[in-house]
């Protein structure tokens, strides 16, 4: 208790030197508050955006190189594509945070009439068999082909309901395999209601030829569609492109019927987008895909540049803050040690008297350390307040400069999503989202940052106090008193 009370009195006795030390401590603590708050908030914001962003993987064939190779070899190989089995297997990768998969199957509804079907039949008239492109690239006439009149869609079709393009008119969304949603127009045209059964037939393009698979479905709900039916230059909307003819189901409903034919399942469209946990995982994800047997002509790229462009100002601000913090801590600690040594030398007679009175070295050091502790505690309270007030304006100014410095960054050009249709590939005409650089950082001085500031302050104070007093207490009391100026 004596040590504490004496240290408290000494703060008042030595006002000049203590005010100077306090100003240095206050500058260091205030700077530490600003820089650590910026650094920790920036780290948290980057982590949050990284989790929410999910680097999008773009998988598309190297068309130019593929056709050059095909022209050189003379082979009529089909354009490389992901199989359904590879698509589903890649979705289970440990590097994938999430994925968006839509599987579309052209099918024929037994005993059903779909919108636009009568017009299509009138146009076709008594035309003969159906001609399609085979795996060898040749056009072949086939007889085992079921002319589709609707589309069975499984997967992530919910976005149309989320943005208001469609609403649930009656019933509920599919909960189990085999349950589907149909449009109100399709239900009224065929006098269908919730709970009725549907039988669909679809074509499967396998290596041995065309086979037919059946779907036994149950209507779980009816939706109302507010989007245009579609567009066609033929005077009517073909049934397979009319949005009111879409039967909505889960991926399992569409895929599980295929059984062991996943590798050859080319009778459907796949629209898949993968999202990585971290943009840096692209190389590992591609290596996993190659080991799985994914065609070498398929190129893997990502929109990681979008993420880095988005967080570039924050990353730059964080680096500036970290550099400034390091410089301040190094210079501040050196200045504190020098000032403490000078002030302790001025008090060496006081130390000599205390030692001559029988006070042990440890208690002398403890008394001087307690003085520094009390001074640091006062500076901490004031410094935390001042730092909290000026941190946001300083951050805004620095961030504005960083945004201007990164304003010329360009986004990665995204060619779209890859679709697999029977024997070929095409790309969706979808606008790539643009990610604006983060131009605002709302600083928060949380408990973790405060603990770091307190810890740094205590370490600096301890190093300054101990380093200056240990040397002084090596002298004997008599020698210190004899050397008094």
Short mmCIF file of N, CA, C and O in Angstrom, two decimals, residues 24 30 168 211 232 300 308 392 439:
data_model
loop_
_atom_site.label_atom_id
_atom_site.label_comp_id
_atom_site.label_asym_id
_atom_site.label_seq_id
_atom_site.Cartn_x
_atom_site.Cartn_y
_atom_site.Cartn_z
N UNK A 24 3.75 11.92 -24.46
CA UNK A 24 4.28 10.88 -25.35
C UNK A 24 3.41 9.63 -25.29
O UNK A 24 3.05 9.05 -26.33
N UNK A 30 -3.15 7.05 -28.43
CA UNK A 30 -4.14 7.56 -29.39
C UNK A 30 -3.93 7.00 -30.78
O UNK A 30 -4.88 6.61 -31.46
N UNK A 168 -46.64 -18.16 -55.36
CA UNK A 168 -47.34 -19.42 -55.11
C UNK A 168 -48.84 -19.12 -55.04
O UNK A 168 -49.30 -18.41 -54.15
N UNK A 211 -32.74 -43.38 -75.42
CA UNK A 211 -33.67 -44.14 -74.59
C UNK A 211 -34.67 -43.18 -73.97
O UNK A 211 -34.48 -41.96 -73.99
N UNK A 232 -40.74 -15.50 -79.92
CA UNK A 232 -40.50 -16.34 -81.08
C UNK A 232 -40.91 -15.56 -82.32
O UNK A 232 -41.88 -14.80 -82.31
N UNK A 300 -10.85 -23.41 -66.27
CA UNK A 300 -11.36 -22.98 -64.97
C UNK A 300 -10.86 -21.55 -64.70
O UNK A 300 -9.66 -21.29 -64.75
N UNK A 308 -11.18 -8.95 -55.08
CA UNK A 308 -10.02 -8.15 -54.71
C UNK A 308 -10.21 -6.67 -55.08
O UNK A 308 -9.73 -5.79 -54.37
N UNK A 392 -12.72 7.75 -36.84
CA UNK A 392 -13.61 7.72 -38.01
C UNK A 392 -13.25 8.78 -39.05
O UNK A 392 -13.14 8.47 -40.24
N UNK A 439 -16.31 1.72 -50.11
CA UNK A 439 -15.88 3.09 -49.88
C UNK A 439 -16.32 3.63 -48.53
O UNK A 439 -16.31 4.84 -48.29
#
